[in-house]
PDB file of C-alpha atoms in Angstrom:
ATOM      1  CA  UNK A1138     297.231  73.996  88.268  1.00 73.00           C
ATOM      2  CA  UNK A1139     298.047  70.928  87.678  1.00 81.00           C
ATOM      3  CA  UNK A1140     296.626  67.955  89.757  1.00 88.00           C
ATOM      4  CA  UNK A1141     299.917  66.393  90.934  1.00 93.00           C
ATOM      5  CA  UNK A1142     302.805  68.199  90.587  1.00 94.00           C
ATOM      6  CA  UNK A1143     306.499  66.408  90.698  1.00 95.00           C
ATOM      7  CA  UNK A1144     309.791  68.012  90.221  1.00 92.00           C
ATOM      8  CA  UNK A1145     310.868  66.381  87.135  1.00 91.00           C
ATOM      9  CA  UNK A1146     314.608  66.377  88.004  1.00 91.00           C
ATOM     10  CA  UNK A1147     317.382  65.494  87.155  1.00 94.00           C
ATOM     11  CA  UNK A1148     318.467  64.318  90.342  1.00 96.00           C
ATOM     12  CA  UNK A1149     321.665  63.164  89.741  1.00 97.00           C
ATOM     13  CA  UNK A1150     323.226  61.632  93.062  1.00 97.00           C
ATOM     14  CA  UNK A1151     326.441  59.310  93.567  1.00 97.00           C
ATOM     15  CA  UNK A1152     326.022  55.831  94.977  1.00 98.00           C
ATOM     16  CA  UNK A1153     325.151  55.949  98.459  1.00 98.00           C
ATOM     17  CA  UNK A1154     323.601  59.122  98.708  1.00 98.00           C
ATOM     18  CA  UNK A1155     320.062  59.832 100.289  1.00 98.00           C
ATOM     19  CA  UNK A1156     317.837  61.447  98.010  1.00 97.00           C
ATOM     20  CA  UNK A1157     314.197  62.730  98.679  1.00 96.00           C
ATOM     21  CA  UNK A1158     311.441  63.644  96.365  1.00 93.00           C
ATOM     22  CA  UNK A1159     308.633  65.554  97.101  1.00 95.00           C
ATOM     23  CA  UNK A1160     304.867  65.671  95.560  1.00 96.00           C
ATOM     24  CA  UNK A1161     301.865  67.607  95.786  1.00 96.00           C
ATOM     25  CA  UNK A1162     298.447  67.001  94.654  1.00 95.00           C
ATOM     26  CA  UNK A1163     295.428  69.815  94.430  1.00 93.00           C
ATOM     27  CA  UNK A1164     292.503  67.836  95.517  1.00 89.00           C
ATOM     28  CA  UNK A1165     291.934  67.357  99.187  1.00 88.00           C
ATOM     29  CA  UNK A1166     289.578  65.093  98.910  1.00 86.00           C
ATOM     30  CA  UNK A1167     292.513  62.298  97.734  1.00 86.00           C
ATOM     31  CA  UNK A1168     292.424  59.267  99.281  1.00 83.00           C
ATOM     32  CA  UNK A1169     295.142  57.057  98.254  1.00 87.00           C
ATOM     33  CA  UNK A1170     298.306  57.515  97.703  1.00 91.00           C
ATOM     34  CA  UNK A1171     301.180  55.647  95.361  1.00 93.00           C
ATOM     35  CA  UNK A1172     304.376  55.833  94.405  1.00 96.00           C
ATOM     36  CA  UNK A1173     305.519  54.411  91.056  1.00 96.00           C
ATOM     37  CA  UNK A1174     309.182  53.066  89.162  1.00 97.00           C
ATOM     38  CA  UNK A1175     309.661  53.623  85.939  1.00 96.00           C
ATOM     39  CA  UNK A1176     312.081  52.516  84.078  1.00 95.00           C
ATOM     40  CA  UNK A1177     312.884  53.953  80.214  1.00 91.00           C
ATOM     41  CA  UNK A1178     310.846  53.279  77.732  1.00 88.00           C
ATOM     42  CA  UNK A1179     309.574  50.444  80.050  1.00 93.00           C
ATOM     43  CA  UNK A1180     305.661  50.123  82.003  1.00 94.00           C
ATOM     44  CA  UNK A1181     305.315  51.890  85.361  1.00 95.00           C
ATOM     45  CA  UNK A1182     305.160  49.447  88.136  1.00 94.00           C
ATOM     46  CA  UNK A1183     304.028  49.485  91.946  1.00 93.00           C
ATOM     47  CA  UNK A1184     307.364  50.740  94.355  1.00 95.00           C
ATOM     48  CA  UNK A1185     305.002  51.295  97.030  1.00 93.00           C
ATOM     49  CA  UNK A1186     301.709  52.671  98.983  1.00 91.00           C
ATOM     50  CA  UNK A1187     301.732  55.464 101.160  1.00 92.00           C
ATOM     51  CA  UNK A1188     299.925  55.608 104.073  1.00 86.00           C
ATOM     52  CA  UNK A1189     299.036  58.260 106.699  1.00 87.00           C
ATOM     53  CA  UNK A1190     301.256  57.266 109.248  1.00 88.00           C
ATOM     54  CA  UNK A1191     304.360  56.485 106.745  1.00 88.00           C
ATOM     55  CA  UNK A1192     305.703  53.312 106.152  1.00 93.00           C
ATOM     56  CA  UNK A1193     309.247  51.991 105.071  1.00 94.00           C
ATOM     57  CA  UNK A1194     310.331  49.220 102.714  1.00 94.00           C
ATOM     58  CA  UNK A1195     313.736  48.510 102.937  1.00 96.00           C
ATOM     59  CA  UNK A1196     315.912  51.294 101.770  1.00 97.00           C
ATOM     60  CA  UNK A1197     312.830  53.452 100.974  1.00 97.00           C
ATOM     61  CA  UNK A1198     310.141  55.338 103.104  1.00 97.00           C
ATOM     62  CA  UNK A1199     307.175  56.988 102.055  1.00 96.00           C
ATOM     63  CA  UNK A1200     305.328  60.022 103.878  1.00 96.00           C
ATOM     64  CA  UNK A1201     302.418  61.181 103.661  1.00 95.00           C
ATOM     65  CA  UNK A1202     301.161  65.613 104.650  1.00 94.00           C
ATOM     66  CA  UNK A1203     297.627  65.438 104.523  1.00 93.00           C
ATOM     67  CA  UNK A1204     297.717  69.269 105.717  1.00 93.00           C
ATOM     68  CA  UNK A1205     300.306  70.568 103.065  1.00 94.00           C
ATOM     69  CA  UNK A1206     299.048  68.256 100.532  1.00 95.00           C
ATOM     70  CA  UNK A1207     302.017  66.451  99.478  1.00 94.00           C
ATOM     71  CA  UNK A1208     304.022  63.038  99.651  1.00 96.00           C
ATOM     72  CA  UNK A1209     307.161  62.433  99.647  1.00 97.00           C
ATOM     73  CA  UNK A1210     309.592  59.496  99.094  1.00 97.00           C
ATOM     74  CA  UNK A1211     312.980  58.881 100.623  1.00 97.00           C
ATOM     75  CA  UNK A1212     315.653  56.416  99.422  1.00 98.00           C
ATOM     76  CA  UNK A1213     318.860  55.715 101.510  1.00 98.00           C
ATOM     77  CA  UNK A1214     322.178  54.561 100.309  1.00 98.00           C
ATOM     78  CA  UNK A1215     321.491  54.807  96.406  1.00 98.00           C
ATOM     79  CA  UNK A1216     322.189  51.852  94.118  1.00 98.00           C
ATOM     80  CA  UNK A1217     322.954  52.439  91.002  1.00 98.00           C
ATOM     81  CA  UNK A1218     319.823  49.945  90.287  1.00 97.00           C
ATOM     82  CA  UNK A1219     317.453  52.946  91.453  1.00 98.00           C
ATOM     83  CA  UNK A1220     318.298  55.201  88.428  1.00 98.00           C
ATOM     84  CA  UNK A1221     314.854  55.590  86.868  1.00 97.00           C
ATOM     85  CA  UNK A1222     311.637  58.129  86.649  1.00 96.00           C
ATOM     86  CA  UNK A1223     309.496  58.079  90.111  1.00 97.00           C
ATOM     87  CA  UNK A1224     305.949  58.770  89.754  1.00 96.00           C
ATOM     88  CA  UNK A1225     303.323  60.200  91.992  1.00 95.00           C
ATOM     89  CA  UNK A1226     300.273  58.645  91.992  1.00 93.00           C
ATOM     90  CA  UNK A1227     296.918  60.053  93.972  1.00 91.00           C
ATOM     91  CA  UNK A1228     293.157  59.027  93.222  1.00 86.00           C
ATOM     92  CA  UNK A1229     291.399  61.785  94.088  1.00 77.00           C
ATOM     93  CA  UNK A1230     287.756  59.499  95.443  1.00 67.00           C
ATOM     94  CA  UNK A1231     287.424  56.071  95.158  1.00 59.00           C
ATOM     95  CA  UNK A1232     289.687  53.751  92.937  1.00 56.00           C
ATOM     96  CA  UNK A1233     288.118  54.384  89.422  1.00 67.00           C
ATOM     97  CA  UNK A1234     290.735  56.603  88.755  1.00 77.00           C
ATOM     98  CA  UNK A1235     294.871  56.808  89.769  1.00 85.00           C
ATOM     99  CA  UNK A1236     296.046  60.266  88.596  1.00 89.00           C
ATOM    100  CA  UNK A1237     299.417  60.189  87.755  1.00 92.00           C
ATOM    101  CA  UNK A1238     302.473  62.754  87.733  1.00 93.00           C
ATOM    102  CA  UNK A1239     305.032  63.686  85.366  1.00 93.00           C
ATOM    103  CA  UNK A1240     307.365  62.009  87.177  1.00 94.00           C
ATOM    104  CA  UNK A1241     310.554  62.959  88.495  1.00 96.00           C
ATOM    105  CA  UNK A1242     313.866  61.447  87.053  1.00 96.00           C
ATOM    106  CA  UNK A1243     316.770  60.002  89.392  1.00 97.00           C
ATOM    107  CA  UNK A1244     320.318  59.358  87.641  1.00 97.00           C
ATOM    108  CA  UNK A1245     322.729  57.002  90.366  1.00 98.00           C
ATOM    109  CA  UNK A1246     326.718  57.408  89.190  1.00 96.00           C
ATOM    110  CA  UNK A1247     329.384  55.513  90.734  1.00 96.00           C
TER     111      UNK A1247
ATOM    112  CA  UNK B 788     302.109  33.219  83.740  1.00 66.00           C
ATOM    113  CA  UNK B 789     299.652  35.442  84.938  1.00 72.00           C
ATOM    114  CA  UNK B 790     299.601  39.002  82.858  1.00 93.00           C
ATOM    115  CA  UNK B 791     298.786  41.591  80.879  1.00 96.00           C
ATOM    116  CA  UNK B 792     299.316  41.736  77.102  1.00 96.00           C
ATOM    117  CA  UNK B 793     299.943  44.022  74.494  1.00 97.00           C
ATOM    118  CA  UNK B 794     300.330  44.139  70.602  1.00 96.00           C
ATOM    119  CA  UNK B 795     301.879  45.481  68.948  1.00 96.00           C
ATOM    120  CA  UNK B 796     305.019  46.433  70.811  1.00 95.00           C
ATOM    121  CA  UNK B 797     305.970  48.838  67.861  1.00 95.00           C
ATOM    122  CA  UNK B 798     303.502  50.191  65.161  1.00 93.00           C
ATOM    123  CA  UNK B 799     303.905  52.618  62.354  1.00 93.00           C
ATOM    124  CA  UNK B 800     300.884  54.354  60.735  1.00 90.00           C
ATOM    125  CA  UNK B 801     300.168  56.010  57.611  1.00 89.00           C
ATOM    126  CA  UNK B 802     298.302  60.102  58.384  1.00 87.00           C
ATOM    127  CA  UNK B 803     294.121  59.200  58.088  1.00 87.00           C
ATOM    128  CA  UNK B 804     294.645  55.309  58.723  1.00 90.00           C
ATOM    129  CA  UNK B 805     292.795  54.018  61.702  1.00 93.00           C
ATOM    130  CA  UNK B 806     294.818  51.626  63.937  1.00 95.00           C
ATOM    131  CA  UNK B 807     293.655  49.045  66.779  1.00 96.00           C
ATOM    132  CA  UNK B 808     296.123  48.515  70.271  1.00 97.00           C
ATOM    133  CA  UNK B 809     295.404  45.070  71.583  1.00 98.00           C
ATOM    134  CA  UNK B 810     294.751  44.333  75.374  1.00 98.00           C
ATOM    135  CA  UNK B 811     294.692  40.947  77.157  1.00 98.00           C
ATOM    136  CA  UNK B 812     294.164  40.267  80.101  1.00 97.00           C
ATOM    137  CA  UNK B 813     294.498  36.359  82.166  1.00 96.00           C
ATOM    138  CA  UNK B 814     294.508  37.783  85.802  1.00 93.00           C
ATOM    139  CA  UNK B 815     290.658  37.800  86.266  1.00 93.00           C
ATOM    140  CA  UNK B 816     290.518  41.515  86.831  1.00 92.00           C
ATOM    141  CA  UNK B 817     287.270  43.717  86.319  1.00 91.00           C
ATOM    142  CA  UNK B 818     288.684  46.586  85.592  1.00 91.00           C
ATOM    143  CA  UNK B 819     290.969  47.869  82.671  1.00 94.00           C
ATOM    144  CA  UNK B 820     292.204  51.334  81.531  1.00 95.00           C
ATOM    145  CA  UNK B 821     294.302  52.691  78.284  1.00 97.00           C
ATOM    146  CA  UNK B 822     296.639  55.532  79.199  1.00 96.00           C
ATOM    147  CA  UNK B 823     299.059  57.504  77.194  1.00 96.00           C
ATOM    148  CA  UNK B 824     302.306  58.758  77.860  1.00 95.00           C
ATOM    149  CA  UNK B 825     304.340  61.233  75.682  1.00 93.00           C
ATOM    150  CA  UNK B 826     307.465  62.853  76.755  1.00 85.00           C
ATOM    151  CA  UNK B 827     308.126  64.989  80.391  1.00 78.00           C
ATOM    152  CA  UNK B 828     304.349  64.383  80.767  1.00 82.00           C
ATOM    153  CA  UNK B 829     302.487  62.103  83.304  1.00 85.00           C
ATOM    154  CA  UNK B 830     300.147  59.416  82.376  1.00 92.00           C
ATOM    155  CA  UNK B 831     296.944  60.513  81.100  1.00 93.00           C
ATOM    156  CA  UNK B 832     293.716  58.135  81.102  1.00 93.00           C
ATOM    157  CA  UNK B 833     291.972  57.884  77.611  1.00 96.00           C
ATOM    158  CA  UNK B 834     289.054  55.251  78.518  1.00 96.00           C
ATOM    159  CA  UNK B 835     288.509  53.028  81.539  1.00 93.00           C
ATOM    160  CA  UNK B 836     286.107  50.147  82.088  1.00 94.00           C
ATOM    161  CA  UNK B 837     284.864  48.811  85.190  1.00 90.00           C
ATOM    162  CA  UNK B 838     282.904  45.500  83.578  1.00 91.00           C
ATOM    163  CA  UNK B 839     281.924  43.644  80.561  1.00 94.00           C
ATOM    164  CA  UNK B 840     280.217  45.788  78.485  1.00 95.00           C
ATOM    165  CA  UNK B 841     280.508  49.095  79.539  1.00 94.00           C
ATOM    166  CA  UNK B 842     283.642  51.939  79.968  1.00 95.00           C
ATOM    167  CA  UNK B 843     283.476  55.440  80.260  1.00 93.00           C
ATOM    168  CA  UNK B 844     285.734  58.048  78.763  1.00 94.00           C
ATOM    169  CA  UNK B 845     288.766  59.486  80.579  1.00 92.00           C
ATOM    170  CA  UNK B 846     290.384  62.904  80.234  1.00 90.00           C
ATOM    171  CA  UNK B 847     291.557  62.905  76.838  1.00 94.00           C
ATOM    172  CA  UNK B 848     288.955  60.353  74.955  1.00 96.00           C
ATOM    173  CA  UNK B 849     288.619  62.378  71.810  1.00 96.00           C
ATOM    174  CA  UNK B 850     289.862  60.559  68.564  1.00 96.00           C
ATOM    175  CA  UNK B 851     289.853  57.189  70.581  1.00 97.00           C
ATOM    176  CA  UNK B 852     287.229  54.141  70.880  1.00 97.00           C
ATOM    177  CA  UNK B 853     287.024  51.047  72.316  1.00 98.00           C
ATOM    178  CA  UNK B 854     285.199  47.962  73.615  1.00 97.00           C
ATOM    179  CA  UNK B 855     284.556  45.350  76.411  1.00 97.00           C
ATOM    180  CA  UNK B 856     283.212  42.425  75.189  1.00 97.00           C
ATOM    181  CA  UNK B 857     285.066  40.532  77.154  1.00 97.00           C
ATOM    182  CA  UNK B 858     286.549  40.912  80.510  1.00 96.00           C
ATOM    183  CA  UNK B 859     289.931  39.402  79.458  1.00 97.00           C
ATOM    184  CA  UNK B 860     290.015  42.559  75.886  1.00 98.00           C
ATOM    185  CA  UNK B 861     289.788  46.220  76.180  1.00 98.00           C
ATOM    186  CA  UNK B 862     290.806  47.242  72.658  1.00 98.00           C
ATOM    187  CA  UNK B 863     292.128  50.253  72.049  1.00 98.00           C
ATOM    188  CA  UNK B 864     291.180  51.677  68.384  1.00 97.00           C
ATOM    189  CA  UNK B 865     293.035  54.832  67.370  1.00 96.00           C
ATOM    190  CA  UNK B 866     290.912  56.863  64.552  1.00 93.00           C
ATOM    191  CA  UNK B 867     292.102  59.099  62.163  1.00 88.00           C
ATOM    192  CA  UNK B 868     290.036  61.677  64.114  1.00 87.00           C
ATOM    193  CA  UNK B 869     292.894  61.816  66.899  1.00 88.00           C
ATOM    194  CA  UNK B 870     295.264  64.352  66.274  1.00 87.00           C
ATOM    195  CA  UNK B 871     298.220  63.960  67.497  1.00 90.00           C
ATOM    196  CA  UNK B 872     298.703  60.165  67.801  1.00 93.00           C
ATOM    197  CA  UNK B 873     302.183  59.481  67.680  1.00 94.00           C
ATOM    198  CA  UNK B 874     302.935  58.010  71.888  1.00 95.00           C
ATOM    199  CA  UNK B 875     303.306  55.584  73.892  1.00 96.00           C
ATOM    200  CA  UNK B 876     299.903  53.784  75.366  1.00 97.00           C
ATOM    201  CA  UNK B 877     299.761  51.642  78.286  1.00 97.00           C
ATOM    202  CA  UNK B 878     297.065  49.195  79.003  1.00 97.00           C
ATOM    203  CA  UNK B 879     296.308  48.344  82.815  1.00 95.00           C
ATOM    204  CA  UNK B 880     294.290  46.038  84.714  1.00 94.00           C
ATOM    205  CA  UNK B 881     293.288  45.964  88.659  1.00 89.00           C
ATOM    206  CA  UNK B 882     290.660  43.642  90.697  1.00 83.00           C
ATOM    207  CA  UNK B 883     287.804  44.684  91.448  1.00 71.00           C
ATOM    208  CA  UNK B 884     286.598  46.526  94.537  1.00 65.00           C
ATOM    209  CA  UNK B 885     286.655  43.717  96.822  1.00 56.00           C
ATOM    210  CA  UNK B 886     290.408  42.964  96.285  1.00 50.00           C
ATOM    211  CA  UNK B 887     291.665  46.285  95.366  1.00 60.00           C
ATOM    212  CA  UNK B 888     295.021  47.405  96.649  1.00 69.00           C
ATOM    213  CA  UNK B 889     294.898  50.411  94.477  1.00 70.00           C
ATOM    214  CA  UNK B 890     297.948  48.795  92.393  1.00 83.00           C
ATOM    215  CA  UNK B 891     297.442  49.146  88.720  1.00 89.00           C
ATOM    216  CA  UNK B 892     299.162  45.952  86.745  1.00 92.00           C
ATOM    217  CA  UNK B 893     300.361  47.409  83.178  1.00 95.00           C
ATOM    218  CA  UNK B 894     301.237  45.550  79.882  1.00 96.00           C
ATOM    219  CA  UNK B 895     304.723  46.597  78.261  1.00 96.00           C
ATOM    220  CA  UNK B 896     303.485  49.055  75.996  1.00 96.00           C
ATOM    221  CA  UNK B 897     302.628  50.247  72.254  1.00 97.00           C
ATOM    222  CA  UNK B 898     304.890  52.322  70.834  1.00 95.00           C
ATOM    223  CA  UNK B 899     302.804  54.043  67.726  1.00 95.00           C
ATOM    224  CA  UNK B 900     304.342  55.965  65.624  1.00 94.00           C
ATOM    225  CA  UNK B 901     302.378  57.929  62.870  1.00 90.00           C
ATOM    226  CA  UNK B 902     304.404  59.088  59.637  1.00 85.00           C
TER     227      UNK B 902
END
């Protein structure tokens, strides 16, 4: 099994729409909790943190499950500026290492 | 600016020839990592160093060295040993404990491409 585990998508959504992606990680022992934007063939870079009692930045809000072992991410009223690959990140102890997902892929049409 | 940099953005390599990823850093941060990415898969974490002097493999280290000799270079040196080479690696920097956020900051990329 893998250690996080992300739908890899297509989501394909028109603008507007709410979308949600889920994300579960193995180790229960993970203590932080990221979600990162892609963009293709482009570096990863920081959307947001999650936190245990969820937080919200603008259009998007993160959650975190401690119990079902999963995060999720939520992003109201699409823009067509969101199409890109979201991925999971989780360190599983400490902050030597971020453990990344495949990502999941999100595709915004008019 | 404040950043991390890589180079070469694109590089094309001949089977058996050893080739070397550059990594600078100017954002004062301890730590630095090398990931690779290919296609529908995740990042996965090839070495990592915490200081000057001193890094410790990741999960797929095999066919890969580098070095710290500086806090601002983590070179990336990609041997003919390494299989499968042809990906895209991503360099990344964060502070150190004291100021961590968790948030990784990563260069734009090497694309290598082995003929």
């Amino acid at each position: 099994r893998k250690e996080v585990e992300q739908d890899p998508g297509p989501f394909n959504v028109p603008e507007g729409a709410t979308v949600a992606f889920n994300c579960t990680y193995s180790n229960s022992a993970s203590q932080s909790f990221f979600w990162y934007r892609q963009d293709c063939r482009k570096e990863p870079k920081l959307l947001m943190s999650v936190y245990s009692s969820g937080n919200e930045d603008g259009r998007f809000t993160a959650q975190l499950n401690r119990a079902s072992q999963y995060i999720s991410l939520l992003i109201r009223d699409s823009k067509l500026s969101d199409s890109a690959t979201y991925l999971c990140v989780v360190t599983p102890g400490g902050y030597n290492k971020l453990i990344f997902g495949a990502g999941t892929r999100l595709a915004v049409h008019p | 600016d404040g950043g991390i940099t890589q180079s070469p953005k694109y590089l094309f390599r001949k089977e058996g020839q050893n080739v070397t990823l550059s990594c600078e850093q100017n954002l004062n941060h301890d730590a630095m990592y090398w990931y690779r990415q290919d296609p529908g898969q995740g990042l996965r974490l090839i070495y990592y160093s915490q200081i000057v002097n001193d890094f410790q493999k990741g999960d797929i280290a095999e066919g890969y060295s580098v070095s710290r000799e500086k806090k601002e270079s983590f070179p990336l040196t990609v041997t003919s040993a390494q299989k499968n080479p042809t990906a895209f690696y991503l360099c990344a920097s964060r502070p150190g404990r004291r100021m961590n956020t968790g948030e990784l900051f990563f260069g734009e990329g090497s694309r290598l491409t082995v003929l």
